[in-house]
PDB file of C-alpha atoms and ligand atoms in Angstrom:
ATOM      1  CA  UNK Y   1     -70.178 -48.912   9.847  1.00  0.00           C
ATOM      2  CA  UNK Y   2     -66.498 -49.057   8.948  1.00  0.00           C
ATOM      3  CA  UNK Y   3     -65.531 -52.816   8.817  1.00  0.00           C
ATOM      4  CA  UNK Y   4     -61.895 -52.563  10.260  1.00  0.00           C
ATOM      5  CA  UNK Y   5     -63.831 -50.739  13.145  1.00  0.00           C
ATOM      6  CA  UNK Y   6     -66.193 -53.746  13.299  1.00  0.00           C
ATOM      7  CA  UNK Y   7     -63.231 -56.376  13.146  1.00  0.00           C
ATOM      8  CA  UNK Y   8     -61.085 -54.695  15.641  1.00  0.00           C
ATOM      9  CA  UNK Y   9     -64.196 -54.482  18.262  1.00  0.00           C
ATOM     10  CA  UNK Y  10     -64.710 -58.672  17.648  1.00  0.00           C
ATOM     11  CA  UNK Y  11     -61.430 -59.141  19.480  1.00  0.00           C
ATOM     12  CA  UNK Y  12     -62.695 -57.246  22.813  1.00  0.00           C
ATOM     13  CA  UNK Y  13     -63.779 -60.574  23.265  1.00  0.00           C
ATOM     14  CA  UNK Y  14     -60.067 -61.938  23.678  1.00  0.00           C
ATOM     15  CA  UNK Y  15     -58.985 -59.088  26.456  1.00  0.00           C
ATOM     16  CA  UNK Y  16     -57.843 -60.267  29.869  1.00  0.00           C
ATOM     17  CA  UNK Y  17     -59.474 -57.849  32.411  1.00  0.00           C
ATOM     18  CA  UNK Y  18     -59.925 -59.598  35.554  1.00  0.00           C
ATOM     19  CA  UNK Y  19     -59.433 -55.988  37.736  1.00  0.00           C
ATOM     20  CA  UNK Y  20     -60.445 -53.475  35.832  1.00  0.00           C
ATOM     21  CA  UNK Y  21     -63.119 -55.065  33.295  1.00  0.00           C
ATOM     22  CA  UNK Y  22     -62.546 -52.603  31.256  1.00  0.00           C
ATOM     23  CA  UNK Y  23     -61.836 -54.037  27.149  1.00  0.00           C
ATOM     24  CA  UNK Y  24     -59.723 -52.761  24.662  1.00  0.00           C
ATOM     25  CA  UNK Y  25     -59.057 -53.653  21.373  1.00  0.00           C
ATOM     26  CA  UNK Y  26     -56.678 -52.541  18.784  1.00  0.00           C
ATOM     27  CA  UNK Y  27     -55.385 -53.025  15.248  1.00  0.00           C
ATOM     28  CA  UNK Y  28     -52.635 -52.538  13.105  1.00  0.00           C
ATOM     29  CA  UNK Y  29     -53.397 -51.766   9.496  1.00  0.00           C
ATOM     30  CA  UNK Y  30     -50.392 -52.410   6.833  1.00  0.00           C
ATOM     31  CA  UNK Y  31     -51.537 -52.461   3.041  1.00  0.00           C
ATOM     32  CA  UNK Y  32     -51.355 -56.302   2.929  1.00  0.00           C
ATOM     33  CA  UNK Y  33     -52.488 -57.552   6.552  1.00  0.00           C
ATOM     34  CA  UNK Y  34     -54.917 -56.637  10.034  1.00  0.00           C
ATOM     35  CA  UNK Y  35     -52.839 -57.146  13.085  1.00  0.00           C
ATOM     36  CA  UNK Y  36     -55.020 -57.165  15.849  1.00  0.00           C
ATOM     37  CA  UNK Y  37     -53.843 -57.237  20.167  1.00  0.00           C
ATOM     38  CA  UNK Y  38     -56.242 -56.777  23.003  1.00  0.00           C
ATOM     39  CA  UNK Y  39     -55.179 -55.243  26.675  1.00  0.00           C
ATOM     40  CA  UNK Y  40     -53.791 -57.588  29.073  1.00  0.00           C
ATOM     41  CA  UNK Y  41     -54.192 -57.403  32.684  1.00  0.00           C
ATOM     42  CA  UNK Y  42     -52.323 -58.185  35.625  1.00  0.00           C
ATOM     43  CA  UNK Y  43     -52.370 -58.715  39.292  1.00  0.00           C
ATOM     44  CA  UNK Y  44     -49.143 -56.398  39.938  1.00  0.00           C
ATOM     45  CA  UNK Y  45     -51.344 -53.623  37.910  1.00  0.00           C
ATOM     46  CA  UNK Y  46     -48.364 -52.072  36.754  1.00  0.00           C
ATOM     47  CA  UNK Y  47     -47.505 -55.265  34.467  1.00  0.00           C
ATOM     48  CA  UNK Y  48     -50.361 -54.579  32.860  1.00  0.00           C
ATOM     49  CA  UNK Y  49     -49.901 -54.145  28.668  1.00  0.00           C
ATOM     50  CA  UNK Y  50     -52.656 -51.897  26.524  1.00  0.00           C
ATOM     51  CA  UNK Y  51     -54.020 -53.290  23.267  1.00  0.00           C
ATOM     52  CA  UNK Y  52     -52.246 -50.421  21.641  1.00  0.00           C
ATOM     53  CA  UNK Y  53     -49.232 -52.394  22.687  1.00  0.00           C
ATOM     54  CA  UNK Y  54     -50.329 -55.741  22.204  1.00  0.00           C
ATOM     55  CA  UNK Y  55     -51.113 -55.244  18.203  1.00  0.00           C
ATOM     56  CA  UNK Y  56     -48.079 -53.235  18.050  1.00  0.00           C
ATOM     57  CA  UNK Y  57     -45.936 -55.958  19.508  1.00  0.00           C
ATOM     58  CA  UNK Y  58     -47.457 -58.785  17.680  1.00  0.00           C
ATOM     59  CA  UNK Y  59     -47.768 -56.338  14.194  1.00  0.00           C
ATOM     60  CA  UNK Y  60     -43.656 -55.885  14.530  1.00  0.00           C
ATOM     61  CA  UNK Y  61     -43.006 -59.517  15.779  1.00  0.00           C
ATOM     62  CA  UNK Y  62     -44.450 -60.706  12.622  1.00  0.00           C
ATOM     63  CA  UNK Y  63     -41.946 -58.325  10.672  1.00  0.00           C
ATOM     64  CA  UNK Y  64     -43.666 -55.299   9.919  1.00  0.00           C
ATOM     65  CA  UNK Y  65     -42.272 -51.977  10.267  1.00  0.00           C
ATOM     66  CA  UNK Y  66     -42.985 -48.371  10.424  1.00  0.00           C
ATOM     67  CA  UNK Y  67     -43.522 -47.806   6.682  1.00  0.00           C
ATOM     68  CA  UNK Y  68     -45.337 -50.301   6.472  1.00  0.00           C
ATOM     69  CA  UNK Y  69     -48.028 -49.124   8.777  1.00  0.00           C
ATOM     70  CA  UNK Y  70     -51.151 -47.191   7.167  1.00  0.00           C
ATOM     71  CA  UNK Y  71     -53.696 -47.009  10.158  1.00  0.00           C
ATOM     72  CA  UNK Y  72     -54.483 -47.701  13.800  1.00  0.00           C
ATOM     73  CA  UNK Y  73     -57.872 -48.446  15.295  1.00  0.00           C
ATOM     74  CA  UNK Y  74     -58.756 -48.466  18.802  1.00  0.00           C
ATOM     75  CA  UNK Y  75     -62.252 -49.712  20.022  1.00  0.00           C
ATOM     76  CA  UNK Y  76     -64.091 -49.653  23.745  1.00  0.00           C
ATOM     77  CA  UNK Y  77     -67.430 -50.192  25.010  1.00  0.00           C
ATOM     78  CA  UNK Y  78     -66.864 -47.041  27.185  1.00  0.00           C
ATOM     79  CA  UNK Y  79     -69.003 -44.670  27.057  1.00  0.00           C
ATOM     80  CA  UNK Y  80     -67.180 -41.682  26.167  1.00  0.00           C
ATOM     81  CA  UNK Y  81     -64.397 -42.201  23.354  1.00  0.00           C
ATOM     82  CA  UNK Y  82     -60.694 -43.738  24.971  1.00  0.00           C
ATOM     83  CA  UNK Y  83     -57.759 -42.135  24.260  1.00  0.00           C
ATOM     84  CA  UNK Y  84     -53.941 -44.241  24.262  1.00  0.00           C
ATOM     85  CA  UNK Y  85     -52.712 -43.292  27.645  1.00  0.00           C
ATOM     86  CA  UNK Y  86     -48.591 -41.680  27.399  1.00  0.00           C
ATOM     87  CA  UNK Y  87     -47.218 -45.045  27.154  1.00  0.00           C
ATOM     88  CA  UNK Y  88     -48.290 -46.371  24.335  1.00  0.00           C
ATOM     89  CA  UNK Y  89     -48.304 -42.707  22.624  1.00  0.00           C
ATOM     90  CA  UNK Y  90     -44.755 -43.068  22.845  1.00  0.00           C
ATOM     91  CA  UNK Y  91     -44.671 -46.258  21.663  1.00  0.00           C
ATOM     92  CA  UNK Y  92     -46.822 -45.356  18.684  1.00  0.00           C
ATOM     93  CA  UNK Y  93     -44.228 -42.637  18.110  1.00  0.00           C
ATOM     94  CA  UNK Y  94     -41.280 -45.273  17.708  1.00  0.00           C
ATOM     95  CA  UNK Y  95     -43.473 -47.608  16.061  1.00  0.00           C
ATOM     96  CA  UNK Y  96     -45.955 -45.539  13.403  1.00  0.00           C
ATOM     97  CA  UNK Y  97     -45.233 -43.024  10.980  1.00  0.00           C
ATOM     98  CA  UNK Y  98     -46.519 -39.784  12.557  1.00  0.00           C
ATOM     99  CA  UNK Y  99     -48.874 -39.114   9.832  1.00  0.00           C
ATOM    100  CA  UNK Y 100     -50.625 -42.701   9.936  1.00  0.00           C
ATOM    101  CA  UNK Y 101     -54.703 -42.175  10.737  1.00  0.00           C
ATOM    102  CA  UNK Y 102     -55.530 -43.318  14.246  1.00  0.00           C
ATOM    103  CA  UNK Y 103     -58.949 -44.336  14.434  1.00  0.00           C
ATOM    104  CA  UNK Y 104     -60.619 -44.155  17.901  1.00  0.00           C
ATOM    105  CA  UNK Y 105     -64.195 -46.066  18.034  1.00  0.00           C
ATOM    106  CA  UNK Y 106     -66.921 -46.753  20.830  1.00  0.00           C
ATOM    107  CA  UNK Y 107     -70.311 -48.128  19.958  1.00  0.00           C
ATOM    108  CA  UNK Y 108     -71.709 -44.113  19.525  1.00  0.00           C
ATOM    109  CA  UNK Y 109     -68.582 -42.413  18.284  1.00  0.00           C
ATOM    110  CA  UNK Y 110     -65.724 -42.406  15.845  1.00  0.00           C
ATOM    111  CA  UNK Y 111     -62.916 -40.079  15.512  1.00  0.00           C
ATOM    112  CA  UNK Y 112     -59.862 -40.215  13.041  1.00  0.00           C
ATOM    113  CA  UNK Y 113     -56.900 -38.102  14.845  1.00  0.00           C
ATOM    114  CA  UNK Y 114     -53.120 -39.304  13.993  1.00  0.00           C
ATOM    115  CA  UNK Y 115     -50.090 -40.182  16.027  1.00  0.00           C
ATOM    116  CA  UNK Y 116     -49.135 -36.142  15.866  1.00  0.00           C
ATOM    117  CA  UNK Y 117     -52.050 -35.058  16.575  1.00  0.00           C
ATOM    118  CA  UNK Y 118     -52.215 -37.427  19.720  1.00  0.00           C
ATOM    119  CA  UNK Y 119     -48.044 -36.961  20.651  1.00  0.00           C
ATOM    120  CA  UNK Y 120     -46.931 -33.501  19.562  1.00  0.00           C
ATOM    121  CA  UNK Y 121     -43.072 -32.298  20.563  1.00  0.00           C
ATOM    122  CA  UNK Y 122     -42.431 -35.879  21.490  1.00  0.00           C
ATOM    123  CA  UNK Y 123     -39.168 -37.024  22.151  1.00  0.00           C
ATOM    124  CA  UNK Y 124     -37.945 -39.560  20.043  1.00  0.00           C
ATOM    125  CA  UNK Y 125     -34.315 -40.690  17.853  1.00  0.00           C
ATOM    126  CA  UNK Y 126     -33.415 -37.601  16.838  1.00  0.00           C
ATOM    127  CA  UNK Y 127     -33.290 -36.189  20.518  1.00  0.00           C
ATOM    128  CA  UNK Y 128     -30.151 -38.864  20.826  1.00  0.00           C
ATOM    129  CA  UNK Y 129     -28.097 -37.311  18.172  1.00  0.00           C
ATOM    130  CA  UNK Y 130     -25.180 -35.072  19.334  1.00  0.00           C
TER     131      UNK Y 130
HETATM  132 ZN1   ZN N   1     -51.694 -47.581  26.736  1.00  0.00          ZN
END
């Protein structure tokens, strides 16, 4: 079993899912350094934040950038594999080079997509240039 797979599910442990119950854990892969967030609950549900986010958040608060970003790994204990919902597709757009390896993982399954394969014709900077 892949180890960053194995790593990333360890911190389902840390995810605060009082309503839904429902874990997710995610990591941020640069060539140096594992950068790893959990989803984050909240009683006005739409103040909720995804793990997506949360590694993202914490990945680029610690300095990284884009280019510096080689993979992404998302783990559940759901039964069928998770996909990142719109927002944090987006997000991954601003955030990850569009050819990075996302790696999507449940306790049966893994599949590697990327961040184009998971947000094609997405709007991003260069829809703001005149
Ligand atoms: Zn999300």
């Amino acid at each position: 079993m892949n180890s960053l797979i194995e790593k990333t599910r360890a911190y389902l442990k840390n995810a605060y899912v009082p309503y839904s119950n429902f874990k997710v854990a995610a990591c941020v892969k640069t060539k140096d350094k594992e950068y790893f967030g959990a989803n984050i609950e909240n009683a006005s549900y739409g103040l909720s934040n995804c793990a997506e986010r949360s590694a993202l958040f914490y990945a680029y608060s610690q300095g990284v950038r884009k280019e510096d970003i080689e993979e992404m790994v998302i783990v559940t204990m759901a039964k069928q594999l998770t996909y990142p919902c719109g927002a944090c597709r987006q997000v991954m757009v601003e955030l990850v080079p569009r050819n990075a390896k996302v790696t999507l993982a449940n306790e049966h399954e893994i599949r590697e997509t990327t961040v184009e394969e998971l947000i094609p014709f997405a709007f991003d900077s260069s829809d703001l240039d005149e």
